CSV table of C-alpha atoms and ligand atoms in Angstrom, one decimal:
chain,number,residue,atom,x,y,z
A,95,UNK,CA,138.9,54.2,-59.7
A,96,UNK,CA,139.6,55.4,-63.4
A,97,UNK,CA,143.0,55.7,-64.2
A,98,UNK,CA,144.0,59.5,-66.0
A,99,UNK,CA,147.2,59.9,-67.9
A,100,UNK,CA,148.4,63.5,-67.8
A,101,UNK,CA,152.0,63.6,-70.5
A,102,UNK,CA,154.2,66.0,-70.6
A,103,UNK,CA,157.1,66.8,-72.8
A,104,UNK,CA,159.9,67.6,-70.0
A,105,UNK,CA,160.0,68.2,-66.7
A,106,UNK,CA,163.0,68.1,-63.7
A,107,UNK,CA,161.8,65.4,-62.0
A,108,UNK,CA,157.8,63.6,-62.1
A,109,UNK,CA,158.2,62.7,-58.6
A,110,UNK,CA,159.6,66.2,-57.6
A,111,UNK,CA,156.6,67.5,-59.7
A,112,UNK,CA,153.9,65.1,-57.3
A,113,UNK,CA,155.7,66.3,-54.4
A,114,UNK,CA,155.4,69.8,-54.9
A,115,UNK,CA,151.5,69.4,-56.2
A,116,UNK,CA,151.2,67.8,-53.1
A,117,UNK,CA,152.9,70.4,-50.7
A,118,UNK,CA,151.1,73.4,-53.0
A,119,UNK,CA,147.8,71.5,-51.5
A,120,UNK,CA,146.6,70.6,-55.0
A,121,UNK,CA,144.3,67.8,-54.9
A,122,UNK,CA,146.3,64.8,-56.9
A,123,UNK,CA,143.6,62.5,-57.5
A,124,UNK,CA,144.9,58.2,-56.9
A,125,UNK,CA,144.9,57.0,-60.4
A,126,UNK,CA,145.7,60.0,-61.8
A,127,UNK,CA,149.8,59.6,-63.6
A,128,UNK,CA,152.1,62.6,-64.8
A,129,UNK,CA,154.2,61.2,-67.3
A,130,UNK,CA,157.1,62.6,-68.6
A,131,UNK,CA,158.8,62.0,-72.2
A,132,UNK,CA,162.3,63.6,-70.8
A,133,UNK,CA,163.1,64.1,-67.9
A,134,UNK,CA,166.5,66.2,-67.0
A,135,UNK,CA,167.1,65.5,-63.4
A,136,UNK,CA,165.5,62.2,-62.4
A,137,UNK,CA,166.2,60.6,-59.1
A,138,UNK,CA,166.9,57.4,-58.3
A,139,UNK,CA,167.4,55.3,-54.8
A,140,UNK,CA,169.7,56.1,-52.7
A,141,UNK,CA,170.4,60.0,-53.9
A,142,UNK,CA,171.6,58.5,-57.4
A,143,UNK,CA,170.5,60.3,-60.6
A,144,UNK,CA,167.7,58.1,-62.8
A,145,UNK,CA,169.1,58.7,-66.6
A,146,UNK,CA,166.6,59.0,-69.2
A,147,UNK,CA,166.3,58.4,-73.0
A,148,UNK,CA,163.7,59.2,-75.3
A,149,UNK,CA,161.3,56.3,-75.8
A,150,UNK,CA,161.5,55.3,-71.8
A,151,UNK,CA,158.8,55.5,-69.7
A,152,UNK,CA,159.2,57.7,-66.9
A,153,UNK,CA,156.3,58.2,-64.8
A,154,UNK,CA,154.7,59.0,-61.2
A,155,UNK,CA,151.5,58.5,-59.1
A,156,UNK,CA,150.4,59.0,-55.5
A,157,UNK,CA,148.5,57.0,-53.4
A,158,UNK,CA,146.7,58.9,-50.6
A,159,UNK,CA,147.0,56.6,-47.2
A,160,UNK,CA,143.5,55.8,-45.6
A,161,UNK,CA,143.3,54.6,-42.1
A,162,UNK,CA,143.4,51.1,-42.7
A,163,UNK,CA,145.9,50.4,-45.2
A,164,UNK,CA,149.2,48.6,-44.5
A,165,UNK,CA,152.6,49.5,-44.2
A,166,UNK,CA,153.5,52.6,-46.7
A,167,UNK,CA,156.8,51.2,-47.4
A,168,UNK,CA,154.7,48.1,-48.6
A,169,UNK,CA,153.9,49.9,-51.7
A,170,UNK,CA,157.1,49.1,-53.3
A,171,UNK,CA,156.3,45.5,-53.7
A,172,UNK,CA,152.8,46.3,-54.9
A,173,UNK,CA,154.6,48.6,-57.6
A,174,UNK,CA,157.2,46.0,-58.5
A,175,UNK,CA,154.4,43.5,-59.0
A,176,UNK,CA,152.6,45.9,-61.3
A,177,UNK,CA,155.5,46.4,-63.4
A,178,UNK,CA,156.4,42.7,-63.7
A,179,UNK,CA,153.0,42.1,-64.2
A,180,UNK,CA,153.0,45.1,-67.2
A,181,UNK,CA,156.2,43.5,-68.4
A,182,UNK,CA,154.9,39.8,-68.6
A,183,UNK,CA,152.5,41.1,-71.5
A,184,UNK,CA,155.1,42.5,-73.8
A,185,UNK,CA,158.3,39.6,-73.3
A,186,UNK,CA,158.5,35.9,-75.3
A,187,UNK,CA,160.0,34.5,-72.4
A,188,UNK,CA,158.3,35.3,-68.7
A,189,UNK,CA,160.9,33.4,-67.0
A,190,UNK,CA,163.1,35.9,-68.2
A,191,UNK,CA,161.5,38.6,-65.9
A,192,UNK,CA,162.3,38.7,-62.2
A,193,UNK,CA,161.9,40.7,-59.4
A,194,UNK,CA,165.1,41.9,-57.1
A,195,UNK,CA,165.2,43.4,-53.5
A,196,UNK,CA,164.1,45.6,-52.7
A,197,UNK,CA,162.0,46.8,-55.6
A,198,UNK,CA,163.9,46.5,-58.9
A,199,UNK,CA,162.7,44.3,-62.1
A,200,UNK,CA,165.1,42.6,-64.3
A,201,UNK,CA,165.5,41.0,-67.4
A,202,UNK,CA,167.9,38.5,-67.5
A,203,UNK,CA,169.4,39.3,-64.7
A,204,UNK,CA,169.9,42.7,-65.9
A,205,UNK,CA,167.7,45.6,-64.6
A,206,UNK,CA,165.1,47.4,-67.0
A,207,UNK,CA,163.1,48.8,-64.3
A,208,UNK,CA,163.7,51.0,-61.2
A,209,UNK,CA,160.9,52.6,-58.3
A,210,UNK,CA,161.2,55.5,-56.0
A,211,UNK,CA,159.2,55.8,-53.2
A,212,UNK,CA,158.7,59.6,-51.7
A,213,UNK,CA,156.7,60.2,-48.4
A,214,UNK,CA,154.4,63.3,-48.7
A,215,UNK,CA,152.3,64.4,-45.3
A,216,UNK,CA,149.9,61.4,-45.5
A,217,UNK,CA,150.6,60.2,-49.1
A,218,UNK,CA,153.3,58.3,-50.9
A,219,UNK,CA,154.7,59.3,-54.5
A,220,UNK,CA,155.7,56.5,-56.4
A,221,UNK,CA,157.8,57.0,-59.2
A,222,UNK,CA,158.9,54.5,-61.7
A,223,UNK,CA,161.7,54.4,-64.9
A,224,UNK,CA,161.2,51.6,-67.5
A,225,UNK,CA,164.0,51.7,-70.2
A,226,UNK,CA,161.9,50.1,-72.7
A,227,UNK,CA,164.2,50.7,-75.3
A,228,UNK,CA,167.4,52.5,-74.3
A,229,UNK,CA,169.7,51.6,-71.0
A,230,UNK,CA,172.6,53.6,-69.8
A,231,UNK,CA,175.8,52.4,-69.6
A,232,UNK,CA,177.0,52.6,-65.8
A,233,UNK,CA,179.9,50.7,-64.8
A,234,UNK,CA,179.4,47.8,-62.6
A,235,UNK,CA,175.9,47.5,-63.1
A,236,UNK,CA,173.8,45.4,-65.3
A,237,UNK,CA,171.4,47.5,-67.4
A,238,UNK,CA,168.6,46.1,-70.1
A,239,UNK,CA,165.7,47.5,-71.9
A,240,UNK,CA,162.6,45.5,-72.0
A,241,UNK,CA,162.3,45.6,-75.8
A,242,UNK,CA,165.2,43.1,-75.5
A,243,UNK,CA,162.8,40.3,-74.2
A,244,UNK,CA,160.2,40.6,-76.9
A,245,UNK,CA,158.8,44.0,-78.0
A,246,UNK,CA,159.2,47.8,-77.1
A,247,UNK,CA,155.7,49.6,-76.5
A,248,UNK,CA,155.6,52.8,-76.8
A,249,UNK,CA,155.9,54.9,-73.0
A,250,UNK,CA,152.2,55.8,-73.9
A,251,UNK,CA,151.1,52.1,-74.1
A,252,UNK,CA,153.1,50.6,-71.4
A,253,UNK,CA,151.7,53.7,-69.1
A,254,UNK,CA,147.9,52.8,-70.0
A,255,UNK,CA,148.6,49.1,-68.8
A,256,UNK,CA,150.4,49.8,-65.9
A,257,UNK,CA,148.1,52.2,-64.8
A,258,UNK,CA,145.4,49.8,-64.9
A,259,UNK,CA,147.4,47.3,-63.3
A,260,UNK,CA,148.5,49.0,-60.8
A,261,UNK,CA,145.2,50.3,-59.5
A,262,UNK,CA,144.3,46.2,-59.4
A,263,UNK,CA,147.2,45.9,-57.4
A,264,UNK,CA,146.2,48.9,-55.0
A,265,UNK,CA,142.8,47.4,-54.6
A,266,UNK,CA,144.2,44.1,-53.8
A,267,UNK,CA,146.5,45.7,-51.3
A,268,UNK,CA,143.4,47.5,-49.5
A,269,UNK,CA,140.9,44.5,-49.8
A,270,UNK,CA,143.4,41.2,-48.7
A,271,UNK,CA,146.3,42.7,-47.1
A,272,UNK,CA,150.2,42.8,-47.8
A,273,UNK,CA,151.0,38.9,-47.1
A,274,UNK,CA,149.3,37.9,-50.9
A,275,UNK,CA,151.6,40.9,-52.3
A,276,UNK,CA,154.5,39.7,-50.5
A,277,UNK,CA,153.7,36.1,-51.6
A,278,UNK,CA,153.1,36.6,-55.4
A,279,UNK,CA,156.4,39.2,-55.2
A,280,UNK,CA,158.5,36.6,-53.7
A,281,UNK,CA,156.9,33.7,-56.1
A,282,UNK,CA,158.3,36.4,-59.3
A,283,UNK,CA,161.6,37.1,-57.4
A,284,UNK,CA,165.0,35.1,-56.8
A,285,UNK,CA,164.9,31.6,-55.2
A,286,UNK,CA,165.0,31.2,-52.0
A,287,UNK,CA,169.0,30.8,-51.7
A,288,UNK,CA,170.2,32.6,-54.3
A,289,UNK,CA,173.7,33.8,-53.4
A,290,UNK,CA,173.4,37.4,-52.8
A,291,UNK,CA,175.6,40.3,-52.1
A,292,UNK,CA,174.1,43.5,-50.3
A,293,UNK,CA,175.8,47.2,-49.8
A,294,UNK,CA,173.6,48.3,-47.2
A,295,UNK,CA,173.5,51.6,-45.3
A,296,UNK,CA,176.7,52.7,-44.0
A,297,UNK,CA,178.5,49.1,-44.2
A,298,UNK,CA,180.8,47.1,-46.2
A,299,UNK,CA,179.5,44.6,-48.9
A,300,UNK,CA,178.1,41.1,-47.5
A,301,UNK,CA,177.4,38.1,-48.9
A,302,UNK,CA,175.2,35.5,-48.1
A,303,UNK,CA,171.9,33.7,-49.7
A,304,UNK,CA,168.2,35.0,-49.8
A,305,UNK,CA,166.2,33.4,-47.0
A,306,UNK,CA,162.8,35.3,-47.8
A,307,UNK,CA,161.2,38.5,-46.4
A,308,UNK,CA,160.4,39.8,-43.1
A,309,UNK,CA,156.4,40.2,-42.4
A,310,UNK,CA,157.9,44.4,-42.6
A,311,UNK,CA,159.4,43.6,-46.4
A,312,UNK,CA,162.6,43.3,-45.0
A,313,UNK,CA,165.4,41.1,-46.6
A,314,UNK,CA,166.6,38.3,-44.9
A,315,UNK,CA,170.1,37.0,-45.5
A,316,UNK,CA,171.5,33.9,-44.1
A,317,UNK,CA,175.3,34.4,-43.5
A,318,UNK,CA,177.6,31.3,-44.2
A,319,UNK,CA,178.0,30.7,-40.4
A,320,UNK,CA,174.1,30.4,-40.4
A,321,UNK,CA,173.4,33.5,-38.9
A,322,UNK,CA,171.1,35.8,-40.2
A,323,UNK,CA,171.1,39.2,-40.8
A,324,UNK,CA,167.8,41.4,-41.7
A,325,UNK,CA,168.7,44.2,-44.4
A,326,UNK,CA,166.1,46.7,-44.4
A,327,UNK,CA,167.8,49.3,-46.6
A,328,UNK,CA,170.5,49.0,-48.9
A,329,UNK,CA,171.6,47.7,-53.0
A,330,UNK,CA,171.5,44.3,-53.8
A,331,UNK,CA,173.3,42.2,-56.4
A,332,UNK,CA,172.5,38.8,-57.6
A,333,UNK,CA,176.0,37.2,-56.8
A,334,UNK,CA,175.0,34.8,-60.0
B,133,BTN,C1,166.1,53.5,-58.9
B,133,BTN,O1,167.1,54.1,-58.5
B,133,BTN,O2,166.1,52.3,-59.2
B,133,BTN,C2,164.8,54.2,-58.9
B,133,BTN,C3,164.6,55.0,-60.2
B,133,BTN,C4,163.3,55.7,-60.2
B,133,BTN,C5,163.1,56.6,-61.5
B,133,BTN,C6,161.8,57.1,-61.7
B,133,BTN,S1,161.6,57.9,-63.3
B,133,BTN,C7,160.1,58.6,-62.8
B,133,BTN,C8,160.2,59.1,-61.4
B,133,BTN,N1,160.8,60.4,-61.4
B,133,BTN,C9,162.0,60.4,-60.8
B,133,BTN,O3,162.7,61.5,-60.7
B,133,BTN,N2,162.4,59.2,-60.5
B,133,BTN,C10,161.3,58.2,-60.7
């Protein structure tokens, strides 16, 4: 699969873009990336806004579902991967990247990167936002920008590598399966017991420590009283 880079100079939303293609019944080839330089309503998880900043990456894909592939919602690791992957190439220190449930990458703790998963009728939009050089404030929440681990590319050059990283990873998912995704994702992630504290759906904060994934993705969190609760939605900090 060749990757193609389609940029633009402004749009709403790439993912909303994808989506409509999509639900127009335009053919969005996989590989093929719409890349925005600004973009003035970006979403985020959860119905949260994604704030962008000239010199960020901003960009979306689709991967059309074929009758044997995993899970959809397995795609966010996949995507994670490729981005930390991407990352490693452009950071002095590698230890400094880490992946954080469900499908955020950080830099020192601090996120840089965020993904956004859409469902279409038998394809999934992925949309990710790299601040490679700018990070919004947002109170309570730990924001970096990958140039501050090494050096900034430019959106252009961090979209050509991701693109051709991400279509390994796709391949990889098709060919061997989610459990070598879901190995190498939890092998760049937080230890196993890393004190963590999740909001998720419709409940109060919790804390406990990271006990791995479920075969689904899910998050396991063992509770001081050694119970353990699976988290299959929800916002996750490092309680570091
Ligand atoms: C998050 O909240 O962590 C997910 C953020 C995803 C942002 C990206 S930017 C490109 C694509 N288009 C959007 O509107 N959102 C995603």
């Amino acid at each position: 699969m060749t990757a193609s880079i389609e940029t633009i100079p402004e749009t709403g939303s790439t993912n909303a873009d994808l989506l409509a293609r999509l639900a127009n019944g335009d053919l969005v080839p996989e590989g093929h990336w719409l890349i925005a330089a600004r973009q003035t309503s970006g979403k985020g998880r959860q119905g949260r806004s994604w704030i962008d900043a000239p010199g960020n990456f901003m960009g979306s894909t689709v991967v059309h579902m074929q009758e044997r592939d995993p899970a959809p919602a397995t795609l966010s690791f996949l995507a994670a991967l490729a981005v930390y992957e991407t990352s490693l190439a452009f950071v002095t220190t590698p230890q400094a990247v880490m992946l954080k449930w469900p499908n955020d990458v950080l830099l020192n703790g601090a996120k840089f990167c965020g993904l956004l998963l859409e469902m279409a009728k038998g394809a999934v939009v992925i949309g990710i936002g790299v601040n490679l050089t700018s990070a919004p404030v947002i109170e309570g929440r730990k924001v970096d920008t990958l140039s501050n681990g090494g050096s900034a590319p430019s959106p252009q050059t961090f979209g050509e590598a991701l693109a051709t990283q991400f279509a390994l990873e796709l391949q990889r998912w098709r060919e061997f399966g989610v459990e070598p995704i879901m190995r190498r994702w939890l092998a760049a992630a937080h230890e196993i017991g890393t004190p963590l504290s999740v909001h998720g759906d419709n409940e109060a904060r919790i804390s406990g420590a990271f006990d791995g994934l479920e075969a689904d993705g899910a998050l396991r969190l063992r509770l001081s009283d050694g119970s353990l609760r699976v988290i299959h939605a929800g916002d996750v900090s490092l309680a570091l």
